[in-house]
Amino acid sequence: MRTLVYRHLKLFWKSPANIVLSLLSSLVILSLYFLFIRDFTIKAVSDYGFISSYNNLFVDRLMTSGLLIVIGATSVLSIIFIFVKDCSSGIIKDFFVTPLSYIKIIYSYFFASFIVSMLMTSLVFIGIELFFSFYYQYYSSLDILLQPFFVIVLSNIISSLLILIIALGINNFVSFSTFETLYGVVIGFFTGVYIPIGYYPNIIKNIFFYFPLCQTTGLLRRIQTFNITEKILINYPSNIHNVLYKTFGIKLAFNNNIITGYGQLKMIFIIIILLNLILIFSIYIKRHHR
Amino acid sequence: MEVVYLSDILSIQKIRKRFKKNIVLNDISFNVPRGSIFAFLGLNGAGKSTLLNIIIQLLLPTSGKVVLNDCPILKNKFGVVFQENTFDDELTIYENMFIRGRLYNLSKKYLQRKIEEISFELELNPYLHKKYKLCSGGQKRLAMIARALISEPEIIIMDEPTVALDVEIRKKVWTYLLKLNKEENVTIFFSSHYIEEAALANNLSIIKSGKIVFTGTYKELIEKYSKKKLNVDLGDDVITKEISSVKNSLIYLNCLDINKIKTFSLENSSLEEVFLKIVHNENSCI
């Protein structure tokens, strides 16, 4: 399987457009945030009555967490696109006739897309942390940085599995391109990057609660803003703390019941197991309905 | 129950394939002798590729089974040449072959040697480090055949291997395959709608609308279906007549005015005529 992962990555690197577009999409997402969403969100925080010198830092930390998840989610698409291309061109048949099992062949695309998304998000993550240390003199120690990094790993695992399952169902070059465009647009809304999750109607919030990346975004925001929210909320009664948490997607709630960080982590692991089971089942179905 | 002879490398046993309500293959059975060159012929859409895909396990049969060496099929025992090109355009021929070779758990050292060896035989060396997308159609096809040989298979299964190749490349491909068959006893099983390629095979099967209408040797095919054609030039007229034997042709000639006959010839019907006769004759099932 290592050989196939190597092959997918080699094809990814062989196409300069792939790398440029992946980096460019990360830059575009970051620029869009700073140009259009940042001021609106900072204003929204003060509109809710939270006035503090930490508001800008809080919003930047909050939004960059969401952006890291979105960048991870979109950067898996390039490798999964290779999978769809291999299926439609018949190249994948050349792997199926080797002694390598179907499941290993399909999972090779998962590992390759995970590696690419980790590379892209790690680069952006380092860039973001450098930005906070230079602009805000906000430093995080290595052991603290490991926590968000762990959530990013989980989020990229989910993204790779999710898109691979969808690609197995689509299996068609043109349809997948259309899906890519749609996914790029809706993922920002699903994770509450473009509009804070608290602005959505309850029913939508409850639906998004079950969207796997909404959980990883929430957990990452919770970790990344932990020290800052404590400072913002220091003079506020504890009964209104949840307003800030729920409105800006730091703590996710289902039917207004807030889920704990541990509960979120548990849910993320369950999602990963479920997605793996769905993927294995999809491969099994494909294999037995040839 | 089908009998598998020890001399048979591949046994197709009552294969049936149905896609929804459409029966594509209907109780297909035949054996491929070890070390033979076996042609699987049929018109486009007859079911050739479907059966090939079942043999190489890309498709599952609705019923029936395929047995290789008296055992369930092992993927490292066969090499496959697909009808379409299945190499990555952005990689070189060498990289493509190397990656596929590694999937058979072959060592890097062995692969390097093997790739050079096969490329030398197929005269692919000059293009080995050329991007696949920049290769000509002939070079691409040769590369696909080279890829099938990398795991030293006992049988090579090819789906229309020489389709869209010019005569020179086709000849080169077959020269190498025949050499491989003769020197290393590699069984070659191929599908084709080029009837002239069947002449290279010592065994063949003909499929028509999902049913086998002939299985046997080339000699048996000719003996069973080939008719003799008698051409008589009478100067002002030319007579062409189908005759069943040489004896009958002499009887017929005796009936003619011997002084009028300028020349006469007796020839067998061409393989193409035999093939067309079989695939267009509804009652030719054997």
Coordinates of C-alpha atoms in Angstrom, one line a residue:
Chain A
M1 CA 0.0 0.0 0.0
R2 CA 3.0 2.3 0.7
T3 CA 3.8 2.2 -3.0
L4 CA 0.4 3.3 -4.0
V5 CA 0.4 6.2 -1.4
Y6 CA 3.8 7.2 -2.9
R7 CA 2.3 7.0 -6.4
H8 CA -0.7 9.3 -5.5
L9 CA 1.6 11.8 -3.8
K10 CA 4.0 11.7 -6.7
L11 CA 1.1 12.5 -9.1
F12 CA 0.1 15.3 -6.8
W13 CA 3.6 16.8 -6.8
K14 CA 4.0 16.3 -10.5
S15 CA 1.2 18.7 -11.2
P16 CA 2.3 22.2 -10.2
A17 CA -1.3 23.4 -10.7
N18 CA -2.3 21.1 -7.8
I19 CA 0.2 22.6 -5.4
V20 CA -0.3 26.2 -6.5
L21 CA -4.1 25.9 -6.3
S22 CA -4.0 24.3 -2.9
L23 CA -1.8 27.0 -1.5
L24 CA -3.7 29.7 -3.3
S25 CA -7.1 28.4 -2.0
S26 CA -5.6 28.6 1.6
L27 CA -4.5 32.2 0.9
V28 CA -7.8 33.1 -0.7
I29 CA -9.7 31.8 2.3
L30 CA -7.5 33.7 4.7
S31 CA -7.7 36.9 2.6
L32 CA -11.5 36.7 2.4
Y33 CA -11.6 36.4 6.1
F34 CA -9.4 39.4 6.8
L35 CA -11.2 41.5 4.1
F36 CA -14.8 40.7 4.7
I37 CA -15.6 38.6 7.8
R38 CA -13.2 39.9 10.4
D39 CA -14.7 43.4 11.1
F40 CA -18.2 42.0 11.0
T41 CA -17.4 39.3 13.6
I42 CA -15.5 41.8 15.9
K43 CA -18.6 44.1 15.7
A44 CA -20.8 41.1 16.5
V45 CA -18.9 40.3 19.7
S46 CA -19.2 43.9 21.0
D47 CA -22.9 44.0 19.9
Y48 CA -23.5 41.1 22.3
G49 CA -22.1 43.4 25.0
F50 CA -18.7 41.8 25.4
I51 CA -16.3 44.8 25.4
S52 CA -12.7 44.0 26.0
S53 CA -9.2 44.8 24.7
Y54 CA -9.0 41.1 23.8
N55 CA -11.9 41.1 21.3
N56 CA -9.7 41.4 18.2
L57 CA -7.4 38.6 19.4
F58 CA -10.5 36.5 20.3
V59 CA -12.1 36.9 16.9
D60 CA -8.8 36.2 15.0
R61 CA -8.2 33.1 17.1
L62 CA -11.8 32.0 16.6
M63 CA -11.9 32.5 12.9
T64 CA -8.4 31.1 12.1
S65 CA -9.4 27.9 13.9
G66 CA -12.4 27.6 11.6
L67 CA -10.2 28.4 8.6
L68 CA -7.8 25.6 9.5
I69 CA -10.6 23.1 9.4
V70 CA -11.9 24.4 6.1
I71 CA -8.3 24.4 4.6
G72 CA -7.9 20.8 5.7
A73 CA -11.3 19.9 4.3
T74 CA -10.6 21.4 0.9
S75 CA -7.0 20.2 0.5
V76 CA -8.1 16.5 0.6
L77 CA -10.0 17.1 -2.6
S78 CA -6.9 17.1 -4.9
I79 CA -5.9 13.5 -4.0
I80 CA -9.5 12.2 -4.0
F81 CA -9.8 13.8 -7.5
I82 CA -7.0 11.5 -8.6
F83 CA -9.1 8.6 -7.3
V84 CA -12.1 9.7 -9.3
K85 CA -9.9 10.2 -12.4
D86 CA -8.3 6.7 -11.9
C87 CA -11.8 5.2 -11.7
S88 CA -13.2 6.9 -14.8
S89 CA -10.0 6.4 -16.9
G90 CA -9.7 2.7 -15.9
I91 CA -6.2 3.1 -14.4
I92 CA -7.5 1.7 -11.1
K93 CA -8.1 -1.6 -12.9
D94 CA -4.4 -1.9 -13.2
F95 CA -4.1 -1.9 -9.4
F96 CA -7.1 -4.2 -8.9
V97 CA -5.4 -7.0 -10.9
T98 CA -2.4 -7.0 -8.5
P99 CA -2.3 -9.1 -5.3
L100 CA -3.1 -5.9 -3.3
S101 CA -6.6 -6.1 -1.8
Y102 CA -9.4 -3.7 -2.8
I103 CA -9.6 -2.3 0.7
K104 CA -5.9 -1.5 0.7
I105 CA -6.1 0.1 -2.7
I106 CA -9.0 2.4 -1.6
Y107 CA -7.3 3.2 1.7
S108 CA -4.2 4.3 -0.1
Y109 CA -6.1 7.3 -1.4
F110 CA -7.2 8.0 2.1
F111 CA -3.7 8.0 3.5
A112 CA -2.4 10.2 0.6
S113 CA -5.1 12.7 1.0
F114 CA -4.6 12.8 4.7
I115 CA -0.8 13.5 4.2
V116 CA -1.5 16.3 1.7
S117 CA -4.1 17.9 4.0
M118 CA -1.8 17.6 7.0
L119 CA 1.0 19.3 5.0
M120 CA -1.2 22.2 3.9
T121 CA -2.9 22.7 7.4
S122 CA 0.5 22.4 9.2
L123 CA 1.9 25.1 7.0
V124 CA -1.0 27.4 7.6
F125 CA -1.0 26.5 11.3
I126 CA 2.6 27.5 11.6
G127 CA 1.9 30.7 9.7
I128 CA -1.1 31.5 11.9
E129 CA 0.9 30.9 15.2
L130 CA 3.7 33.1 13.8
F131 CA 1.1 35.8 13.1
F132 CA -0.2 35.7 16.6
S133 CA 3.3 35.8 18.2
F134 CA 4.4 38.8 16.0
Y135 CA 1.1 40.8 15.9
Y136 CA -0.4 40.1 19.3
Q137 CA 2.7 38.9 21.2
Y138 CA 0.5 35.9 22.0
Y139 CA 2.8 32.8 22.4
S140 CA 1.8 29.2 22.8
S141 CA 4.2 26.7 24.3
L142 CA 4.9 23.5 22.4
D143 CA 2.8 21.3 24.7
I144 CA -0.2 23.7 24.3
L145 CA 0.3 23.6 20.5
L146 CA 0.0 19.9 20.5
Q147 CA -3.6 20.0 21.5
P148 CA -4.9 22.0 18.4
F149 CA -2.5 20.0 16.2
F150 CA -4.2 16.8 17.5
V151 CA -7.6 18.2 16.7
I152 CA -6.4 19.1 13.2
V153 CA -5.2 15.5 12.7
L154 CA -8.6 14.2 13.7
S155 CA -10.4 16.7 11.5
N156 CA -8.2 15.8 8.5
I157 CA -8.9 12.1 9.0
I158 CA -12.6 12.9 9.0
S159 CA -12.3 15.0 5.9
S160 CA -10.4 12.4 3.9
L161 CA -12.8 9.6 4.9
L162 CA -15.9 11.7 4.2
I163 CA -14.8 12.8 0.7
L164 CA -13.6 9.3 -0.2
I165 CA -17.0 7.9 0.7
I166 CA -18.7 10.5 -1.4
A167 CA -16.2 9.9 -4.3
L168 CA -17.0 6.1 -4.1
G169 CA -20.6 7.0 -4.6
I170 CA -20.1 9.6 -7.4
N171 CA -17.3 7.8 -9.3
N172 CA -17.7 10.2 -12.1
F173 CA -15.3 12.9 -13.2
V174 CA -17.8 15.7 -14.1
S175 CA -20.1 15.1 -11.2
F176 CA -17.1 15.2 -8.8
S177 CA -15.9 18.5 -10.2
T178 CA -19.4 19.9 -9.6
F179 CA -19.4 18.5 -6.1
E180 CA -16.0 20.1 -5.4
T181 CA -17.3 23.5 -6.3
L182 CA -20.4 23.0 -4.1
Y183 CA -18.4 21.6 -1.2
G184 CA -15.9 24.5 -1.2
V185 CA -18.8 26.9 -0.8
V186 CA -20.9 25.1 1.8
I187 CA -18.1 23.9 4.1
G188 CA -17.6 27.4 5.4
F189 CA -21.2 27.7 6.4
F190 CA -21.3 24.2 7.9
T191 CA -18.4 25.0 10.2
G192 CA -19.6 28.4 11.1
V193 CA -16.6 30.2 9.5
Y194 CA -18.6 32.6 7.3
I195 CA -21.4 33.3 9.8
P196 CA -21.1 32.5 13.5
I197 CA -23.1 29.3 14.2
G198 CA -25.2 31.0 16.8
Y199 CA -26.8 33.1 14.1
Y200 CA -28.5 30.1 12.5
P201 CA -32.0 29.0 13.4
N202 CA -32.2 26.2 16.0
I203 CA -33.2 23.5 13.5
I204 CA -30.2 24.3 11.3
K205 CA -27.9 24.4 14.4
N206 CA -29.2 20.9 15.3
I207 CA -28.5 19.6 11.8
F208 CA -25.0 21.1 11.7
F209 CA -24.3 19.6 15.1
Y210 CA -24.2 16.2 13.4
F211 CA -21.9 17.4 10.6
P212 CA -18.5 15.9 11.6
L213 CA -16.4 18.9 10.8
C214 CA -18.7 21.2 12.9
Q215 CA -17.5 19.2 16.0
T216 CA -13.8 19.4 15.1
T217 CA -14.2 23.2 14.5
G218 CA -16.0 23.6 17.8
L219 CA -13.3 21.7 19.7
L220 CA -10.4 23.5 18.0
R221 CA -12.1 26.9 18.8
R222 CA -12.6 25.8 22.4
I223 CA -8.9 25.0 22.7
Q224 CA -7.6 28.0 20.8
T225 CA -9.7 30.6 22.6
F226 CA -9.6 29.0 26.1
N227 CA -7.2 31.6 27.7
I228 CA -8.7 34.5 25.8
T229 CA -12.4 33.9 26.7
E230 CA -11.4 33.6 30.3
K231 CA -10.0 37.2 30.1
I232 CA -13.0 38.6 28.2
L233 CA -15.5 37.1 30.5
I234 CA -13.7 37.9 33.8
N235 CA -16.2 40.7 34.6
Y236 CA -19.3 39.0 33.4
P237 CA -21.6 36.8 35.5
S238 CA -21.3 33.1 34.7
N239 CA -24.9 32.8 33.4
I240 CA -24.0 34.9 30.3
H241 CA -20.7 33.1 29.5
N242 CA -22.6 30.6 27.5
V243 CA -24.0 33.3 25.2
L244 CA -20.5 34.0 24.0
Y245 CA -19.6 30.3 23.7
K246 CA -22.8 29.2 21.9
T247 CA -23.1 32.2 19.6
F248 CA -19.6 31.9 18.3
G249 CA -19.5 28.2 18.1
I250 CA -16.9 27.7 20.9
K251 CA -19.2 25.3 22.7
L252 CA -21.7 23.4 20.6
A253 CA -25.2 22.8 21.8
F254 CA -27.9 20.4 20.7
N255 CA -31.4 21.6 21.7
N256 CA -29.6 24.2 23.8
N257 CA -27.7 21.6 25.8
I258 CA -24.0 22.3 25.7
I259 CA -21.8 19.3 25.0
T260 CA -18.5 19.1 27.0
G261 CA -15.1 19.0 25.4
Y262 CA -14.7 15.4 26.4
G263 CA -18.1 14.6 25.0
Q264 CA -17.0 16.3 21.7
L265 CA -13.8 14.3 21.6
K266 CA -15.9 11.1 22.2
M267 CA -18.2 12.1 19.4
I268 CA -15.3 12.8 17.0
F269 CA -13.9 9.3 17.7
I270 CA -17.3 7.7 17.2
I271 CA -17.6 9.6 13.9
I272 CA -14.2 8.3 12.7
I273 CA -15.2 4.8 13.5
L274 CA -18.5 5.2 11.8
L275 CA -17.0 6.7 8.7
N276 CA -14.5 3.8 8.5
L277 CA -17.3 1.3 8.8
I278 CA -19.3 3.1 6.1
L279 CA -16.2 3.2 3.8
I280 CA -15.5 -0.5 4.4
F281 CA -19.1 -1.3 3.7
S282 CA -19.2 0.8 0.6
I283 CA -16.0 -1.0 -0.7
Y284 CA -17.7 -4.4 0.2
I285 CA -20.8 -3.4 -1.7
K286 CA -18.8 -2.3 -4.7
R287 CA -16.7 -5.4 -4.6
H288 CA -19.7 -7.8 -4.5
H289 CA -21.8 -6.0 -7.1
R290 CA -19.2 -6.1 -9.8
Chain B
M1 CA -19.1 -31.5 -13.4
E2 CA -16.3 -30.0 -15.6
V3 CA -13.1 -32.1 -15.8
V4 CA -9.9 -30.1 -15.5
Y5 CA -7.0 -31.8 -17.2
L6 CA -3.6 -31.3 -15.6
S7 CA -2.4 -29.9 -18.9
D8 CA -5.0 -27.1 -18.7
I9 CA -3.8 -23.9 -17.0
L10 CA -7.2 -22.2 -17.1
S11 CA -10.6 -23.6 -16.9
I12 CA -13.8 -21.6 -17.5
Q13 CA -16.7 -23.5 -16.0
K14 CA -20.3 -22.7 -16.9
I15 CA -19.8 -18.9 -16.5
R16 CA -23.0 -17.0 -16.6
K17 CA -23.1 -13.2 -16.3
R18 CA -26.3 -11.2 -16.1
F19 CA -26.5 -7.4 -15.9
K20 CA -30.0 -6.7 -14.6
K21 CA -32.2 -8.5 -17.1
N22 CA -29.6 -8.8 -19.8
I23 CA -27.7 -12.1 -20.0
V24 CA -24.3 -11.2 -21.4
L25 CA -22.6 -14.6 -21.0
N26 CA -24.6 -17.8 -21.1
D27 CA -23.0 -20.9 -19.7
I28 CA -19.5 -20.4 -21.1
S29 CA -17.2 -23.3 -20.7
F30 CA -13.8 -24.1 -22.1
N31 CA -10.3 -25.0 -21.1
V32 CA -7.1 -23.3 -22.0
P33 CA -4.2 -25.7 -22.4
R34 CA -0.9 -24.9 -20.6
G35 CA 1.6 -23.3 -22.9
S36 CA -0.9 -22.6 -25.6
I37 CA -1.7 -19.5 -27.5
F38 CA -5.5 -19.2 -27.1
A39 CA -7.5 -16.8 -29.2
F40 CA -10.9 -15.7 -28.0
L41 CA -12.8 -14.3 -30.9
G42 CA -16.1 -12.5 -31.4
L43 CA -17.6 -9.5 -32.9
N44 CA -17.8 -6.2 -30.9
G45 CA -20.3 -6.6 -28.0
A46 CA -20.3 -10.4 -28.1
G47 CA -19.1 -10.6 -24.5
K48 CA -15.3 -11.0 -24.9
S49 CA -14.3 -8.2 -22.5
T50 CA -16.9 -9.3 -19.9
L51 CA -15.5 -12.8 -19.8
L52 CA -11.9 -11.4 -19.6
N53 CA -12.9 -9.2 -16.8
I54 CA -14.4 -12.2 -15.0
I55 CA -11.2 -14.2 -15.5
I56 CA -9.1 -11.4 -14.0
Q57 CA -11.6 -10.9 -11.2
L58 CA -12.7 -7.4 -12.0
L59 CA -16.2 -8.8 -12.4
L60 CA -18.0 -11.5 -10.5
P61 CA -19.9 -14.2 -12.5
T62 CA -23.6 -14.6 -11.7
S63 CA -22.8 -18.3 -11.6
G64 CA -20.0 -20.7 -12.6
K65 CA -16.3 -20.4 -11.8
V66 CA -12.9 -19.8 -13.2
V67 CA -10.1 -22.1 -12.1
L68 CA -6.4 -21.4 -12.6
N69 CA -3.9 -24.3 -12.1
D70 CA -6.8 -26.3 -10.5
C71 CA -7.1 -23.7 -7.7
P72 CA -8.9 -20.4 -7.3
I73 CA -7.2 -17.7 -9.2
L74 CA -4.1 -16.1 -7.7
K75 CA -3.5 -12.6 -9.0
N76 CA 0.3 -12.9 -9.2
K77 CA 0.0 -15.8 -11.6
F78 CA -1.4 -13.8 -14.5
G79 CA -0.4 -10.6 -16.3
V80 CA -3.0 -8.4 -17.9
V81 CA -3.0 -6.2 -20.9
F82 CA -6.1 -4.0 -21.0
Q83 CA -7.7 -2.7 -24.1
E84 CA -7.2 0.9 -22.9
N85 CA -3.9 2.4 -21.6
T86 CA -3.8 2.2 -17.8
F87 CA -0.5 4.0 -17.1
D88 CA -0.2 7.4 -15.5
D89 CA 0.4 10.1 -18.1
E90 CA 2.5 12.3 -15.9
L91 CA 5.0 9.5 -15.0
T92 CA 7.6 7.9 -17.2
I93 CA 7.3 4.4 -18.5
Y94 CA 9.9 3.3 -16.0
E95 CA 8.1 4.9 -13.0
N96 CA 4.8 3.4 -14.1
M97 CA 6.3 -0.1 -14.4
F98 CA 8.3 0.2 -11.2
I99 CA 5.2 1.3 -9.2
R100 CA 3.1 -1.6 -10.6
G101 CA 5.9 -4.0 -10.0
R102 CA 6.2 -3.0 -6.3
L103 CA 2.5 -3.9 -5.9
Y104 CA 3.5 -7.5 -6.6
N105 CA 6.0 -7.3 -3.7
L106 CA 8.9 -7.5 -6.0
S107 CA 12.2 -6.1 -4.7
K108 CA 13.6 -2.9 -6.1
K109 CA 16.7 -4.6 -7.3
Y110 CA 14.8 -7.3 -9.1
L111 CA 12.5 -4.8 -10.6
Q112 CA 15.3 -2.6 -12.0
R113 CA 16.8 -5.6 -13.7
K114 CA 13.5 -7.0 -14.9
I115 CA 12.3 -3.7 -16.4
E116 CA 15.6 -3.2 -18.3
E117 CA 15.4 -6.8 -19.5
I118 CA 11.8 -6.6 -20.8
S119 CA 12.4 -3.1 -22.3
F120 CA 15.5 -4.4 -24.2
E121 CA 13.4 -7.3 -25.6
L122 CA 10.6 -5.0 -26.7
E123 CA 13.0 -2.3 -27.8
L124 CA 11.5 0.1 -25.3
N125 CA 14.8 1.3 -23.8
P126 CA 15.0 4.6 -25.6
Y127 CA 11.6 5.6 -24.2
L128 CA 11.9 4.2 -20.8
H129 CA 12.4 7.6 -19.1
K130 CA 10.0 9.4 -21.3
K131 CA 6.7 10.7 -19.9
Y132 CA 4.0 8.3 -20.8
K133 CA 1.8 11.0 -22.3
L134 CA 4.6 11.9 -24.7
C135 CA 4.9 8.4 -26.1
S136 CA 3.4 7.3 -29.4
G137 CA 0.5 4.9 -29.5
G138 CA 2.8 2.0 -30.4
Q139 CA 5.2 2.8 -27.5
K140 CA 2.3 3.0 -25.1
R141 CA 1.0 -0.4 -26.1
L142 CA 4.4 -2.0 -25.9
A143 CA 4.7 -0.5 -22.4
M144 CA 1.4 -2.0 -21.4
I145 CA 2.6 -5.4 -22.6
A146 CA 5.9 -5.0 -20.8
R147 CA 3.9 -4.2 -17.6
A148 CA 2.0 -7.4 -17.9
L149 CA 5.3 -9.4 -18.0
I150 CA 6.9 -7.8 -14.9
S151 CA 5.6 -10.4 -12.4
E152 CA 6.8 -13.3 -14.6
P153 CA 3.2 -14.6 -15.0
E154 CA 2.3 -18.1 -16.1
I155 CA -0.4 -16.8 -18.3
I156 CA -0.8 -13.4 -20.0
I157 CA -4.4 -12.3 -20.5
M158 CA -4.8 -9.7 -23.2
D159 CA -7.9 -7.8 -24.3
E160 CA -7.5 -6.7 -27.9
P161 CA -3.8 -6.2 -27.4
T162 CA -2.9 -4.9 -30.8
V163 CA -6.0 -2.7 -31.4
A164 CA -5.1 0.5 -33.2
L165 CA -1.5 -0.5 -33.8
D166 CA 0.2 -0.2 -37.1
V167 CA 1.4 -3.4 -38.9
E168 CA 5.1 -3.0 -37.9
I169 CA 4.4 -2.6 -34.1
R170 CA 1.8 -5.4 -34.3
K171 CA 4.5 -7.7 -35.8
K172 CA 7.0 -6.7 -33.1
V173 CA 4.5 -7.4 -30.4
W174 CA 3.6 -10.8 -31.7
T175 CA 7.3 -11.7 -32.4
Y176 CA 8.0 -11.1 -28.8
L177 CA 4.9 -12.9 -27.5
L178 CA 5.6 -16.0 -29.7
K179 CA 9.1 -16.1 -28.4
L180 CA 7.9 -15.9 -24.9
N181 CA 5.5 -18.7 -25.5
K182 CA 8.0 -20.9 -27.1
E183 CA 11.0 -20.3 -24.9
E184 CA 9.3 -19.8 -21.5
N185 CA 6.1 -21.8 -22.0
V186 CA 4.0 -18.8 -21.1
T187 CA 0.4 -19.3 -22.0
I188 CA -1.1 -16.5 -24.0
F189 CA -4.8 -15.9 -23.9
F190 CA -6.1 -13.0 -25.9
S191 CA -9.3 -11.6 -27.3
S192 CA -9.4 -10.0 -30.7
H193 CA -11.7 -9.1 -33.5
Y194 CA -8.7 -9.2 -35.9
I195 CA -9.4 -12.7 -37.3
E196 CA -5.9 -12.8 -38.9
E197 CA -4.4 -12.9 -35.4
A198 CA -6.3 -16.1 -34.7
A199 CA -4.0 -17.8 -37.2
L200 CA -1.2 -17.3 -34.6
A201 CA -3.2 -19.3 -32.0
N202 CA -3.2 -23.0 -31.7
N203 CA -6.5 -23.0 -29.8
L204 CA -9.5 -20.8 -30.2
S205 CA -13.0 -20.1 -29.0
I206 CA -15.5 -18.0 -30.8
I207 CA -18.2 -16.3 -28.9
K208 CA -21.5 -15.0 -30.3
S209 CA -24.1 -13.1 -28.3
G210 CA -22.8 -14.5 -25.0
K211 CA -22.6 -18.1 -26.2
I212 CA -19.6 -20.1 -27.4
V213 CA -20.2 -21.2 -30.9
F214 CA -16.8 -22.9 -31.5
T215 CA -14.0 -24.2 -29.4
G216 CA -11.1 -26.2 -30.8
T217 CA -7.9 -26.0 -32.6
Y218 CA -7.2 -23.9 -35.7
K219 CA -7.0 -27.1 -37.7
E220 CA -10.4 -28.3 -36.5
L221 CA -11.9 -24.9 -37.3
I222 CA -10.7 -25.0 -40.9
E223 CA -11.6 -28.7 -41.3
K224 CA -15.1 -28.1 -40.0
Y225 CA -16.0 -24.8 -41.6
S226 CA -13.7 -24.2 -44.5
K227 CA -15.1 -24.9 -47.9
K228 CA -13.0 -25.3 -51.0
K229 CA -13.5 -22.9 -53.8
L230 CA -13.0 -23.9 -57.3
N231 CA -12.3 -21.2 -59.9
V232 CA -12.4 -22.1 -63.5
D233 CA -11.4 -19.7 -66.3
L234 CA -13.3 -20.6 -69.5
G235 CA -12.0 -17.6 -71.5
D236 CA -15.3 -15.9 -72.0
D237 CA -16.6 -16.8 -68.6
V238 CA -15.2 -17.5 -65.1
I239 CA -17.0 -20.0 -62.8
T240 CA -16.6 -20.0 -59.0
K241 CA -18.1 -22.9 -57.2
E242 CA -18.0 -24.2 -53.6
I243 CA -16.8 -27.7 -53.5
S244 CA -16.6 -30.0 -50.5
S245 CA -13.5 -32.1 -51.6
V246 CA -10.8 -32.4 -54.2
K247 CA -12.4 -35.5 -55.5
N248 CA -15.7 -33.6 -56.2
S249 CA -13.8 -30.8 -57.9
L250 CA -12.3 -33.3 -60.4
I251 CA -15.7 -34.8 -61.0
Y252 CA -17.1 -31.3 -61.7
L253 CA -14.2 -30.4 -64.0
N254 CA -14.9 -33.6 -66.0
C255 CA -18.4 -32.4 -66.6
L256 CA -17.1 -29.3 -68.3
D257 CA -15.8 -29.0 -71.9
I258 CA -12.1 -29.7 -71.3
N259 CA -11.0 -27.7 -74.4
K260 CA -12.6 -24.5 -73.1
I261 CA -10.8 -24.6 -69.7
K262 CA -7.9 -22.1 -69.8
T263 CA -6.9 -22.3 -66.1
F264 CA -8.4 -23.6 -62.9
S265 CA -7.5 -23.2 -59.2
L266 CA -8.7 -24.7 -55.9
E267 CA -8.5 -22.7 -52.7
N268 CA -9.7 -22.9 -49.2
S269 CA -12.1 -20.2 -47.9
S270 CA -10.3 -17.5 -45.9
L271 CA -10.3 -17.4 -42.2
E272 CA -12.3 -14.3 -42.3
E273 CA -15.0 -16.0 -44.4
V274 CA -15.0 -18.9 -41.9
F275 CA -15.3 -16.5 -39.0
L276 CA -18.1 -14.5 -40.6
K277 CA -19.9 -17.7 -41.5
I278 CA -19.8 -18.9 -37.9
V279 CA -20.9 -15.7 -36.3
H280 CA -23.7 -15.1 -38.7
N281 CA -25.0 -18.6 -38.8
E282 CA -27.7 -18.9 -36.1
N283 CA -27.4 -22.7 -36.0
S284 CA -23.7 -23.0 -35.7
C285 CA -23.7 -23.8 -31.9
I286 CA -21.5 -26.7 -31.1

